XYZ file of C-alpha atoms in Angstrom:
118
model
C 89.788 85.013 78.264
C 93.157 84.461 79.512
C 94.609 87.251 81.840
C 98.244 88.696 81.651
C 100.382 90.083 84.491
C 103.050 92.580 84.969
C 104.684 92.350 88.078
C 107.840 93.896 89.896
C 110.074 92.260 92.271
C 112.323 93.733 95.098
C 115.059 91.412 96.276
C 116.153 91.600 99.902
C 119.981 91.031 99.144
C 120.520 94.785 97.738
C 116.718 95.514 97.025
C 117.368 95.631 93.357
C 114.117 95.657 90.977
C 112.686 93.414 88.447
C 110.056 93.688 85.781
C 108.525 90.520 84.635
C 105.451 89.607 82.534
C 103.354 86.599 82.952
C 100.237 85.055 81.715
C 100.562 82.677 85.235
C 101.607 85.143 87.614
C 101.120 82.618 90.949
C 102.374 79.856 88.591
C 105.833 81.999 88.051
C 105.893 82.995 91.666
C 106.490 79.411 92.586
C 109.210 79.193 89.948
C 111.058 82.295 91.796
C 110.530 80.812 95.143
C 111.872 77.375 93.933
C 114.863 79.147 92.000
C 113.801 77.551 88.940
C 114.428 81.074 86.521
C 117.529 81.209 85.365
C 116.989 85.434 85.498
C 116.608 85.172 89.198
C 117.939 82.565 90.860
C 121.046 83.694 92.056
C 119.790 87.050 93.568
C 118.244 85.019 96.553
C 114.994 85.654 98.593
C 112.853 88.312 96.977
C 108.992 90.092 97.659
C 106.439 91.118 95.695
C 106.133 94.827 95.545
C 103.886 95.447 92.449
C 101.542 94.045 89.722
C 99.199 94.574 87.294
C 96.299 92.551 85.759
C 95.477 93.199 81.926
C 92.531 91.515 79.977
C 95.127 91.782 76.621
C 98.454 89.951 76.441
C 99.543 93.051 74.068
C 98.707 95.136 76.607
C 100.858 94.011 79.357
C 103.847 93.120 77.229
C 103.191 96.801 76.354
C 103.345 97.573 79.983
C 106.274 95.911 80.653
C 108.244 97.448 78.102
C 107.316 100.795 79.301
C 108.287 100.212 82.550
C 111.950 98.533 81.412
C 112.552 101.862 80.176
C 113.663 105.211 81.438
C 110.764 106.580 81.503
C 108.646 103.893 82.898
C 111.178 103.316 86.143
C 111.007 106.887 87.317
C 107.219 106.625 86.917
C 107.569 103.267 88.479
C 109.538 105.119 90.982
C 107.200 107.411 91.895
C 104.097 104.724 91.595
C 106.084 102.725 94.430
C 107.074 105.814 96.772
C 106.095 104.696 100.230
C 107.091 101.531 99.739
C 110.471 102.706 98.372
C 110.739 105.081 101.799
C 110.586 101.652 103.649
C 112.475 99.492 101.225
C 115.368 102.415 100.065
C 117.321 100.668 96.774
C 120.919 99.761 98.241
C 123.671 101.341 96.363
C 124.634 98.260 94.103
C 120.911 98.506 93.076
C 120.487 102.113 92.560
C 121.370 102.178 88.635
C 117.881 100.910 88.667
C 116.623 104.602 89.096
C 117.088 108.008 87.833
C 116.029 111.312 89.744
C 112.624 112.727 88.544
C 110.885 113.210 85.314
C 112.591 114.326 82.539
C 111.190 116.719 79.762
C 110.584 114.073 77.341
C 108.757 111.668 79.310
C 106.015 113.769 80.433
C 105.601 115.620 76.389
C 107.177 112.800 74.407
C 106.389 109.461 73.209
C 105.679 108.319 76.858
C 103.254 111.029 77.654
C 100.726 108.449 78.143
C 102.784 106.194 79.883
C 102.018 103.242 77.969
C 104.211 101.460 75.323
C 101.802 99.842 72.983
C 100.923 102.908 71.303
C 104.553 103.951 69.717
């Protein structure tokens, strides 16, 4: 049984976000750390704020999608609060988010807040 990841990173040059998925999520940390993804190499020295472990690769490629969306960043957003209090996005970052929950993700398609059943 191989284990999948879904993971978020905050950089420290304008605390931007990323969503990532990974079936080697220590193996792909070392990658970041030696700047060896092409995705985040140039955005400098970065921490892990957030993952998740899933017993189905479908599942967390689900997951990830979800969170890549709308929907899924202002629940990410909210999932993340404290730390965000701490860690505030910098204005070249804040695109990232949008205020609240909207209508349509808490009684549309996301209303379970998981991708893999659309």
């Amino acid at each position: 049984m191989n284990i999948s990841y879904v993971y978020v990173l905050q950089w420290e040059s304008d605390d931007g976000l990323y969503i990532g998925f990974s079936t080697d999520l220590r193996r792909r940390l070392k990658e970041y750390q030696a700047e060896k993804s092409f995705a985040t190499s140039y955005r400098g020295p970065w921490r892990l704020i957030y993952y998740k472990a899933y017993l189905e690769k479908a599942d967390a490629l689900g997951r990830e999608k979800f969170l890549k969306s709308g929907c899924g960043r202002r629940f990410l957003k909210a999932q993340l609060r404290h730390h965000l209090l701490n860690y505030p996005v910098r204005p070249a970052a804040k695109r990232f988010y949008a205020a609240g929950f909207t209508r349509s993700c808490r009684f549309g398609r996301y209303s379970n807040l998981h991708a893999c059943d659309e």
